[in-house]
mmCIF file of C-alpha atoms in Angstrom:
data_model
loop_
_atom_site.group_PDB
_atom_site.id
_atom_site.type_symbol
_atom_site.label_atom_id
_atom_site.label_comp_id
_atom_site.label_asym_id
_atom_site.label_seq_id
_atom_site.Cartn_x
_atom_site.Cartn_y
_atom_site.Cartn_z
ATOM 1 C CA MET X 1026 -80.573 -14.657 -49.075
ATOM 2 C CA GLU X 1027 -80.895 -11.076 -48.593
ATOM 3 C CA SER X 1028 -81.068 -11.174 -44.645
ATOM 4 C CA SER X 1029 -82.474 -14.526 -44.500
ATOM 5 C CA ASP X 1030 -80.028 -16.055 -42.821
ATOM 6 C CA VAL X 1031 -80.669 -14.055 -40.314
ATOM 7 C CA GLU X 1032 -83.366 -11.598 -39.653
ATOM 8 C CA GLY X 1033 -85.868 -14.087 -40.541
ATOM 9 C CA ALA X 1034 -84.504 -16.399 -38.171
ATOM 10 C CA MET X 1035 -85.038 -13.051 -35.359
ATOM 11 C CA GLU X 1036 -89.313 -13.929 -36.154
ATOM 12 C CA HIS X 1037 -89.545 -16.203 -34.242
ATOM 13 C CA SER X 1038 -86.533 -16.512 -31.819
ATOM 14 C CA SER X 1039 -87.581 -16.405 -27.648
ATOM 15 C CA LEU X 1040 -84.962 -13.763 -28.355
ATOM 16 C CA SER X 1041 -85.890 -11.255 -31.183
ATOM 17 C CA ASN X 1042 -85.791 -8.534 -28.291
ATOM 18 C CA CYS X 1043 -82.259 -8.675 -27.543
ATOM 19 C CA SER X 1044 -79.672 -6.112 -29.593
ATOM 20 C CA TYR X 1045 -79.519 -6.254 -33.723
ATOM 21 C CA THR X 1046 -75.688 -6.756 -32.587
ATOM 22 C CA TRP X 1047 -75.340 -8.948 -30.827
ATOM 23 C CA ALA X 1048 -77.265 -11.403 -33.025
ATOM 24 C CA LEU X 1049 -75.333 -10.737 -35.928
ATOM 25 C CA ASN X 1050 -72.295 -11.381 -34.128
ATOM 26 C CA GLY X 1051 -73.654 -14.373 -32.887
ATOM 27 C CA THR X 1052 -72.694 -13.933 -29.357
ATOM 28 C CA SER X 1053 -74.055 -14.246 -25.882
ATOM 29 C CA THR X 1054 -74.856 -12.017 -23.982
ATOM 30 C CA SER X 1055 -72.862 -12.811 -20.830
ATOM 31 C CA SER X 1056 -69.646 -12.177 -20.525
ATOM 32 C CA SER X 1057 -66.785 -14.085 -22.021
ATOM 33 C CA SER X 1058 -63.273 -14.832 -21.026
ATOM 34 C CA SER X 1059 -60.667 -12.442 -21.668
ATOM 35 C CA VAL X 1060 -58.921 -14.786 -23.393
ATOM 36 C CA GLU X 1061 -61.599 -15.888 -26.435
ATOM 37 C CA ASP X 1062 -61.747 -11.893 -26.383
ATOM 38 C CA HIS X 1063 -58.217 -11.061 -27.174
ATOM 39 C CA LEU X 1064 -58.566 -14.621 -29.747
ATOM 40 C CA ARG X 1065 -61.451 -12.950 -31.566
ATOM 41 C CA ILE X 1066 -59.959 -9.384 -31.691
ATOM 42 C CA SER X 1067 -56.312 -10.812 -33.259
ATOM 43 C CA TYR X 1068 -58.688 -12.566 -35.579
ATOM 44 C CA ASN X 1069 -60.382 -9.588 -37.068
ATOM 45 C CA ILE X 1070 -57.418 -7.616 -37.931
ATOM 46 C CA PHE X 1071 -55.462 -9.666 -38.637
ATOM 47 C CA VAL X 1072 -58.619 -11.022 -41.332
ATOM 48 C CA ILE X 1073 -58.942 -7.211 -41.852
ATOM 49 C CA LEU X 1074 -55.084 -6.073 -43.084
ATOM 50 C CA CYS X 1075 -55.396 -9.681 -45.055
ATOM 51 C CA SER X 1076 -58.498 -8.375 -46.501
ATOM 52 C CA PHE X 1077 -56.945 -4.923 -46.685
ATOM 53 C CA LEU X 1078 -53.655 -5.257 -48.334
ATOM 54 C CA GLY X 1079 -54.171 -8.562 -50.193
ATOM 55 C CA ASP X 1080 -57.508 -7.639 -52.231
ATOM 56 C CA THR X 1081 -56.338 -4.137 -53.250
ATOM 57 C CA THR X 1082 -53.215 -5.006 -54.305
ATOM 58 C CA ILE X 1083 -55.513 -7.752 -56.054
ATOM 59 C CA LEU X 1084 -57.444 -4.264 -57.946
ATOM 60 C CA VAL X 1085 -54.076 -2.743 -58.227
ATOM 61 C CA ALA X 1086 -51.990 -5.248 -59.566
ATOM 62 C CA SER X 1087 -55.025 -6.501 -62.127
ATOM 63 C CA VAL X 1088 -55.993 -2.755 -63.503
ATOM 64 C CA LYS X 1089 -52.705 -0.660 -63.392
ATOM 65 C CA TYR X 1090 -49.848 -3.285 -63.345
ATOM 66 C CA ASN X 1091 -51.692 -5.705 -65.926
ATOM 67 C CA ALA X 1092 -49.991 -8.668 -63.134
ATOM 68 C CA PHE X 1093 -52.156 -11.434 -63.924
ATOM 69 C CA SER X 1094 -51.370 -13.500 -66.820
ATOM 70 C CA MET X 1095 -54.957 -14.946 -67.242
ATOM 71 C CA HIS X 1096 -57.629 -14.867 -69.941
ATOM 72 C CA ARG X 1097 -59.469 -11.781 -69.725
ATOM 73 C CA SER X 1098 -63.228 -12.861 -68.299
ATOM 74 C CA ILE X 1099 -61.726 -14.908 -65.657
ATOM 75 C CA LEU X 1100 -60.008 -11.897 -64.434
ATOM 76 C CA ALA X 1101 -62.509 -9.360 -64.097
ATOM 77 C CA VAL X 1102 -65.242 -12.189 -61.955
ATOM 78 C CA ILE X 1103 -61.375 -12.400 -59.797
ATOM 79 C CA GLN X 1104 -61.709 -8.261 -59.564
ATOM 80 C CA HIS X 1105 -65.360 -8.508 -58.733
ATOM 81 C CA MET X 1106 -65.057 -10.762 -56.255
ATOM 82 C CA ALA X 1107 -62.023 -8.941 -54.444
ATOM 83 C CA VAL X 1108 -64.538 -6.157 -54.677
ATOM 84 C CA THR X 1109 -66.941 -7.862 -52.627
ATOM 85 C CA ASP X 1110 -64.100 -8.668 -50.158
ATOM 86 C CA LEU X 1111 -63.611 -4.819 -49.557
ATOM 87 C CA LEU X 1112 -66.807 -4.876 -48.705
ATOM 88 C CA THR X 1113 -67.234 -7.362 -46.661
ATOM 89 C CA SER X 1114 -64.272 -5.778 -44.856
ATOM 90 C CA PHE X 1115 -66.231 -3.024 -44.546
ATOM 91 C CA TRP X 1116 -68.452 -5.286 -41.769
ATOM 92 C CA CYS X 1117 -65.657 -6.823 -40.142
ATOM 93 C CA THR X 1118 -63.532 -3.597 -38.670
ATOM 94 C CA ILE X 1119 -67.350 -3.056 -37.456
ATOM 95 C CA ASP X 1120 -67.067 -5.739 -35.949
ATOM 96 C CA LEU X 1121 -63.627 -5.337 -34.342
ATOM 97 C CA ILE X 1122 -64.751 -1.338 -33.029
ATOM 98 C CA ASN X 1123 -67.423 -3.199 -31.771
ATOM 99 C CA ASP X 1124 -65.762 -5.892 -29.505
ATOM 100 C CA VAL X 1125 -62.438 -3.884 -28.587
ATOM 101 C CA SER X 1126 -65.284 -0.555 -27.193
ATOM 102 C CA GLY X 1127 -67.411 -3.532 -25.628
ATOM 103 C CA ARG X 1128 -69.859 -2.327 -28.053
ATOM 104 C CA LYS X 1129 -70.429 0.946 -27.427
ATOM 105 C CA ASN X 1130 -69.149 3.338 -29.823
ATOM 106 C CA LEU X 1131 -70.930 2.492 -33.064
ATOM 107 C CA SER X 1132 -75.032 3.137 -33.389
ATOM 108 C CA ASP X 1133 -77.112 0.251 -34.067
ATOM 109 C CA PHE X 1134 -77.368 2.048 -37.509
ATOM 110 C CA MET X 1135 -73.933 1.036 -38.635
ATOM 111 C CA ASP X 1136 -73.941 -2.178 -37.312
ATOM 112 C CA LYS X 1137 -76.392 -2.501 -39.642
ATOM 113 C CA VAL X 1138 -75.519 -0.606 -42.435
ATOM 114 C CA GLY X 1139 -72.206 -2.942 -41.945
ATOM 115 C CA TYR X 1140 -74.185 -6.102 -41.532
ATOM 116 C CA GLU X 1141 -76.567 -5.068 -45.330
ATOM 117 C CA ILE X 1142 -72.991 -4.839 -46.677
ATOM 118 C CA MET X 1143 -71.884 -7.594 -45.366
ATOM 119 C CA ASN X 1144 -74.669 -9.830 -46.573
ATOM 120 C CA LEU X 1145 -75.040 -8.146 -50.406
ATOM 121 C CA SER X 1146 -70.878 -8.351 -50.987
ATOM 122 C CA ILE X 1147 -71.691 -12.047 -49.871
ATOM 123 C CA ASN X 1148 -74.278 -13.043 -52.400
ATOM 124 C CA VAL X 1149 -72.661 -11.505 -55.310
ATOM 125 C CA ASN X 1150 -69.673 -13.874 -53.677
ATOM 126 C CA ILE X 1151 -71.592 -16.815 -54.334
ATOM 127 C CA PHE X 1152 -73.218 -16.198 -57.242
ATOM 128 C CA LEU X 1153 -69.495 -14.471 -59.149
ATOM 129 C CA THR X 1154 -67.820 -18.156 -57.761
ATOM 130 C CA ALA X 1155 -70.322 -20.018 -59.517
ATOM 131 C CA ALA X 1156 -69.995 -17.108 -62.549
ATOM 132 C CA LEU X 1157 -65.434 -18.428 -62.562
ATOM 133 C CA THR X 1158 -66.334 -21.819 -62.031
ATOM 134 C CA THR X 1159 -68.383 -21.921 -65.413
ATOM 135 C CA ILE X 1160 -66.517 -19.431 -66.989
ATOM 136 C CA LYS X 1161 -64.087 -21.656 -66.570
ATOM 137 C CA LEU X 1162 -65.130 -24.897 -67.994
ATOM 138 C CA LEU X 1163 -66.265 -23.362 -70.790
ATOM 139 C CA MET X 1164 -62.736 -21.681 -71.572
ATOM 140 C CA VAL X 1165 -61.403 -25.162 -71.974
ATOM 141 C CA LYS X 1166 -63.773 -27.045 -73.270
ATOM 142 C CA TYR X 1167 -65.157 -24.413 -76.126
ATOM 143 C CA PRO X 1168 -61.363 -22.282 -76.570
ATOM 144 C CA PHE X 1169 -61.840 -21.103 -79.873
ATOM 145 C CA HIS X 1170 -65.519 -19.868 -79.033
ATOM 146 C CA ALA X 1171 -63.711 -18.028 -75.498
ATOM 147 C CA ARG X 1172 -61.952 -15.823 -77.517
ATOM 148 C CA LEU X 1173 -64.593 -13.585 -79.108
ATOM 149 C CA TRP X 1174 -65.289 -13.121 -74.974
ATOM 150 C CA THR X 1175 -64.289 -9.352 -74.058
ATOM 151 C CA LYS X 1176 -64.062 -8.192 -70.995
ATOM 152 C CA ARG X 1177 -66.537 -5.709 -70.842
ATOM 153 C CA LYS X 1178 -69.265 -7.953 -71.629
ATOM 154 C CA THR X 1179 -67.609 -10.112 -68.583
ATOM 155 C CA HIS X 1180 -67.860 -7.276 -66.416
ATOM 156 C CA MET X 1181 -72.332 -6.492 -68.028
ATOM 157 C CA VAL X 1182 -72.190 -10.364 -66.348
ATOM 158 C CA CYS X 1183 -71.228 -8.810 -62.574
ATOM 159 C CA ALA X 1184 -72.803 -5.994 -62.899
ATOM 160 C CA THR X 1185 -76.276 -7.773 -63.551
ATOM 161 C CA ILE X 1186 -75.761 -10.280 -60.618
ATOM 162 C CA TRP X 1187 -74.477 -7.025 -58.797
ATOM 163 C CA VAL X 1188 -77.839 -5.012 -59.938
ATOM 164 C CA LYS X 1189 -80.200 -8.689 -58.538
ATOM 165 C CA CYS X 1190 -78.161 -9.092 -55.348
ATOM 166 C CA LEU X 1191 -79.113 -5.520 -54.524
ATOM 167 C CA LEU X 1192 -82.303 -5.640 -55.546
ATOM 168 C CA LEU X 1193 -83.638 -8.659 -53.474
ATOM 169 C CA SER X 1194 -81.625 -6.879 -50.655
ATOM 170 C CA ILE X 1195 -84.231 -4.018 -51.073
ATOM 171 C CA LEU X 1196 -86.744 -6.628 -51.356
ATOM 172 C CA TRP X 1197 -86.107 -7.966 -47.512
ATOM 173 C CA LYS X 1198 -85.741 -5.149 -46.261
ATOM 174 C CA LEU X 1199 -89.185 -3.563 -47.211
ATOM 175 C CA LEU X 1200 -90.498 -6.877 -46.430
ATOM 176 C CA SER X 1201 -88.727 -6.357 -42.588
ATOM 177 C CA TYR X 1202 -90.584 -3.192 -42.488
ATOM 178 C CA ASN X 1203 -94.187 -4.855 -42.039
ATOM 179 C CA VAL X 1204 -95.501 -3.029 -44.933
ATOM 180 C CA LEU X 1205 -97.696 -5.407 -45.719
ATOM 181 C CA PRO X 1206 -100.218 -7.444 -43.136
ATOM 182 C CA SER X 1207 -98.716 -10.101 -40.791
ATOM 183 C CA ASP X 1208 -99.619 -13.259 -41.863
ATOM 184 C CA ILE X 1209 -98.790 -12.027 -46.349
ATOM 185 C CA GLY X 1210 -95.315 -10.647 -45.011
ATOM 186 C CA LYS X 1211 -95.149 -13.651 -43.092
ATOM 187 C CA SER X 1212 -95.802 -16.383 -45.974
ATOM 188 C CA ILE X 1213 -93.932 -14.315 -48.390
ATOM 189 C CA ARG X 1214 -90.436 -13.774 -46.280
ATOM 190 C CA LYS X 1215 -90.476 -16.770 -45.602
ATOM 191 C CA SER X 1216 -90.929 -18.618 -49.376
ATOM 192 C CA LEU X 1217 -88.400 -16.360 -50.063
ATOM 193 C CA ARG X 1218 -86.399 -17.652 -47.693
ATOM 194 C CA TRP X 1219 -87.218 -21.248 -49.513
ATOM 195 C CA TYR X 1220 -85.777 -19.932 -52.979
ATOM 196 C CA ASP X 1221 -82.848 -18.550 -50.479
ATOM 197 C CA LEU X 1222 -81.841 -22.249 -49.854
ATOM 198 C CA ILE X 1223 -82.713 -23.723 -53.330
ATOM 199 C CA ILE X 1224 -80.257 -20.812 -54.972
ATOM 200 C CA PHE X 1225 -77.656 -21.485 -52.004
ATOM 201 C CA ILE X 1226 -77.637 -25.347 -53.315
ATOM 202 C CA LEU X 1227 -77.957 -24.650 -56.131
ATOM 203 C CA LEU X 1228 -75.149 -22.876 -57.165
ATOM 204 C CA LEU X 1229 -73.648 -25.415 -54.239
ATOM 205 C CA LEU X 1230 -74.250 -27.962 -57.004
ATOM 206 C CA THR X 1231 -72.955 -25.577 -59.799
ATOM 207 C CA VAL X 1232 -69.427 -24.877 -58.330
ATOM 208 C CA ILE X 1233 -68.367 -28.969 -57.419
ATOM 209 C CA VAL X 1234 -70.521 -29.994 -61.287
ATOM 210 C CA THR X 1235 -68.076 -27.578 -63.483
ATOM 211 C CA SER X 1236 -65.354 -27.983 -61.657
ATOM 212 C CA ALA X 1237 -65.366 -31.082 -61.555
ATOM 213 C CA GLY X 1238 -65.830 -31.060 -65.049
ATOM 214 C CA LEU X 1239 -62.969 -27.922 -65.126
ATOM 215 C CA ILE X 1240 -60.619 -31.729 -64.285
ATOM 216 C CA LEU X 1241 -61.944 -34.142 -66.403
ATOM 217 C CA GLU X 1242 -62.128 -31.649 -69.140
ATOM 218 C CA ALA X 1243 -58.345 -30.549 -68.511
ATOM 219 C CA TYR X 1244 -57.494 -33.843 -67.848
ATOM 220 C CA LYS X 1245 -58.581 -34.809 -71.558
ATOM 221 C CA VAL X 1246 -56.649 -32.184 -73.285
ATOM 222 C CA VAL X 1247 -53.853 -33.352 -72.209
ATOM 223 C CA THR X 1248 -53.992 -36.788 -72.210
ATOM 224 C CA GLN X 1249 -55.623 -37.646 -75.378
ATOM 225 C CA ARG X 1250 -55.149 -34.057 -77.952
ATOM 226 C CA GLY X 1251 -51.941 -34.513 -76.912
ATOM 227 C CA ASP X 1252 -52.508 -30.574 -76.245
ATOM 228 C CA ARG X 1253 -50.911 -28.614 -73.065
ATOM 229 C CA LEU X 1254 -52.671 -26.487 -71.448
ATOM 230 C CA LYS X 1255 -52.173 -23.390 -69.287
ATOM 231 C CA ARG X 1256 -51.605 -24.332 -65.568
ATOM 232 C CA GLU X 1257 -52.153 -20.483 -64.351
ATOM 233 C CA GLY X 1258 -56.215 -20.094 -63.832
ATOM 234 C CA LEU X 1259 -57.164 -24.392 -63.449
ATOM 235 C CA LEU X 1260 -55.738 -24.458 -60.020
ATOM 236 C CA THR X 1261 -56.869 -20.985 -59.586
ATOM 237 C CA VAL X 1262 -60.919 -21.789 -59.570
ATOM 238 C CA ILE X 1263 -60.042 -24.889 -58.327
ATOM 239 C CA THR X 1264 -58.733 -23.903 -55.086
ATOM 240 C CA THR X 1265 -61.013 -21.192 -55.047
ATOM 241 C CA ALA X 1266 -64.090 -23.211 -56.017
ATOM 242 C CA GLY X 1267 -62.432 -25.753 -52.670
ATOM 243 C CA VAL X 1268 -62.935 -22.767 -50.229
ATOM 244 C CA PHE X 1269 -66.398 -21.565 -51.516
ATOM 245 C CA CYS X 1270 -67.640 -25.033 -50.726
ATOM 246 C CA ILE X 1271 -65.912 -25.237 -47.444
ATOM 247 C CA THR X 1272 -67.210 -21.768 -46.167
ATOM 248 C CA MET X 1273 -70.866 -22.232 -47.695
ATOM 249 C CA ILE X 1274 -72.677 -25.195 -45.790
ATOM 250 C CA PRO X 1275 -73.574 -23.484 -43.012
ATOM 251 C CA LEU X 1276 -74.652 -20.717 -45.252
ATOM 252 C CA ILE X 1277 -77.082 -23.607 -45.680
ATOM 253 C CA VAL X 1278 -77.817 -25.583 -42.419
ATOM 254 C CA ILE X 1279 -78.808 -22.094 -41.173
ATOM 255 C CA THR X 1280 -81.450 -21.242 -44.013
ATOM 256 C CA CYS X 1281 -82.677 -25.077 -43.776
ATOM 257 C CA ALA X 1282 -83.171 -24.004 -40.111
ATOM 258 C CA SER X 1283 -84.544 -20.727 -40.594
ATOM 259 C CA LEU X 1284 -87.009 -22.211 -42.056
ATOM 260 C CA LEU X 1285 -88.766 -24.444 -38.668
ATOM 261 C CA ASP X 1286 -90.904 -22.689 -36.826
ATOM 262 C CA ASN X 1287 -89.508 -23.167 -34.001
ATOM 263 C CA TYR X 1288 -86.474 -22.320 -34.628
ATOM 264 C CA ASN X 1289 -84.512 -19.538 -31.786
ATOM 265 C CA TYR X 1290 -80.311 -19.340 -31.197
ATOM 266 C CA SER X 1291 -79.905 -22.505 -28.956
ATOM 267 C CA SER X 1292 -77.265 -23.761 -31.478
ATOM 268 C CA ILE X 1293 -75.466 -19.908 -32.339
ATOM 269 C CA LEU X 1294 -72.383 -22.190 -32.675
ATOM 270 C CA TYR X 1295 -73.438 -22.235 -35.422
ATOM 271 C CA PHE X 1296 -73.504 -18.721 -36.387
ATOM 272 C CA ASP X 1297 -70.106 -18.741 -35.590
ATOM 273 C CA VAL X 1298 -69.166 -21.096 -38.105
ATOM 274 C CA TYR X 1299 -70.818 -19.225 -40.333
ATOM 275 C CA PHE X 1300 -69.445 -15.871 -39.192
ATOM 276 C CA TYR X 1301 -66.227 -17.203 -38.855
ATOM 277 C CA THR X 1302 -65.812 -19.434 -41.976
ATOM 278 C CA ILE X 1303 -67.062 -16.141 -44.615
ATOM 279 C CA ARG X 1304 -64.133 -13.888 -42.727
ATOM 280 C CA ILE X 1305 -62.178 -17.481 -44.087
ATOM 281 C CA ASN X 1306 -63.172 -17.299 -47.871
ATOM 282 C CA LEU X 1307 -62.327 -13.697 -47.102
ATOM 283 C CA MET X 1308 -58.213 -13.567 -47.139
ATOM 284 C CA ALA X 1309 -58.242 -16.298 -48.525
ATOM 285 C CA ASN X 1310 -58.098 -15.106 -51.968
ATOM 286 C CA PHE X 1311 -54.845 -12.960 -52.330
ATOM 287 C CA PHE X 1312 -53.143 -16.591 -50.994
ATOM 288 C CA ILE X 1313 -54.494 -18.599 -53.578
ATOM 289 C CA TYR X 1314 -53.536 -16.194 -56.006
ATOM 290 C CA SER X 1315 -49.779 -15.809 -54.629
ATOM 291 C CA LEU X 1316 -49.472 -19.208 -54.980
ATOM 292 C CA THR X 1317 -51.372 -20.486 -57.881
ATOM 293 C CA VAL X 1318 -51.053 -17.489 -59.984
ATOM 294 C CA THR X 1319 -47.534 -17.471 -61.417
ATOM 295 C CA SER X 1320 -47.255 -14.436 -63.123
ATOM 296 C CA PHE X 1321 -48.865 -12.194 -59.825
ATOM 297 C CA ARG X 1322 -46.629 -13.991 -58.170
ATOM 298 C CA ARG X 1323 -43.487 -12.099 -60.170
ATOM 299 C CA PHE X 1324 -45.313 -9.204 -59.958
ATOM 300 C CA LEU X 1325 -45.435 -9.525 -56.002
ATOM 301 C CA LEU X 1326 -41.896 -10.526 -55.518
ATOM 302 C CA GLY X 1327 -40.825 -7.576 -57.680
ATOM 303 C CA ARG X 1328 -42.630 -5.293 -55.681
ATOM 304 C CA ALA X 1329 -40.748 -6.487 -52.467
ATOM 305 C CA ARG X 1330 -37.035 -6.249 -53.880
ATOM 306 C CA LEU X 1331 -38.339 -2.582 -54.770
ATOM 307 C CA LEU X 1332 -38.745 -1.712 -52.003
ATOM 308 C CA THR X 1333 -36.031 -3.394 -50.252
ATOM 309 C CA ASN X 1334 -33.659 -2.149 -52.248
ATOM 310 C CA ALA X 1335 -35.423 1.479 -51.463
ATOM 311 C CA CYS X 1336 -34.900 0.229 -47.434
ATOM 312 C CA CYS X 1337 -32.187 -0.379 -47.909
ATOM 313 C CA CYS X 1338 -30.772 2.542 -50.042
ATOM 314 C CA SER X 1339 -32.094 5.143 -46.873
ATOM 315 C CA SER X 1340 -30.669 3.342 -44.578
ATOM 316 C CA VAL X 1341 -27.278 3.580 -46.017
ATOM 317 C CA ALA X 1342 -28.045 7.439 -46.550
ATOM 318 C CA GLU X 1343 -28.601 7.971 -43.245
ATOM 319 C CA GLU X 1344 -25.520 6.333 -41.817
ATOM 320 C CA ASN X 1345 -23.499 8.534 -44.451
ATOM 321 C CA VAL X 1346 -25.199 11.270 -43.252
#
């Protein structure tokens, strides 16, 4: 999971001596057309703006203004997911600077740091999405027990996920420095890639199964019990899980390919799809919450009205002067 999708694959690649930046961005060393460059740069700018503005708004609205009317455990996981998106935006910013400057302004060190931060945040986000759907399913299935869940306990679970992914990332970096004999290090790296693949598949299945169970339990609550089920949170979790499943497929394909001994970068299209689907997941949360969480949408509309009124008042004052 930690760097295996790219670094592990580079072991058997005939292109492993190429620049690290090129390998991370999945781009060819030959010059691409200006149209493709402009599209990629425009797409990166759009993703970065959506992520920075959207995820910052999510954090401020949830922490300072309590703009999310949902269970505190679900909200805590959403806050951690927003942090992972912001960290991934840091890597997208480095990638954007490299594209604009012709990959000359930033050092290889910054490229590596940006990639490691992106890799860590994406892996944390994967676990958090599985935790999100599982928590929501348990809340619907056991509503009385859910009242006892505190925000602090949920933050502790999320912190455990962060620490676990960080330790695995450090382990991968130590192995990349060849601190062990080549045969042993190669065997351990391949075992860890198998571990990555199994974890990815298990987490994807967890999200699919818990999302399906959530829909079934929600249907039972509404039809059999005759209870009113709060729509907020349910649509949010289901939509987030749907986007997550789409973005996981290229990652699993890359991890499977990295286990092949004759693996190389000839099928670079998988990397393009993977990195661009990462960006879709990156900017999707703000739009998902805006459309599915009524309280958050009201908060945004209220702030937009305040901003509009302030602009109108300032323009009228300037005209009077």
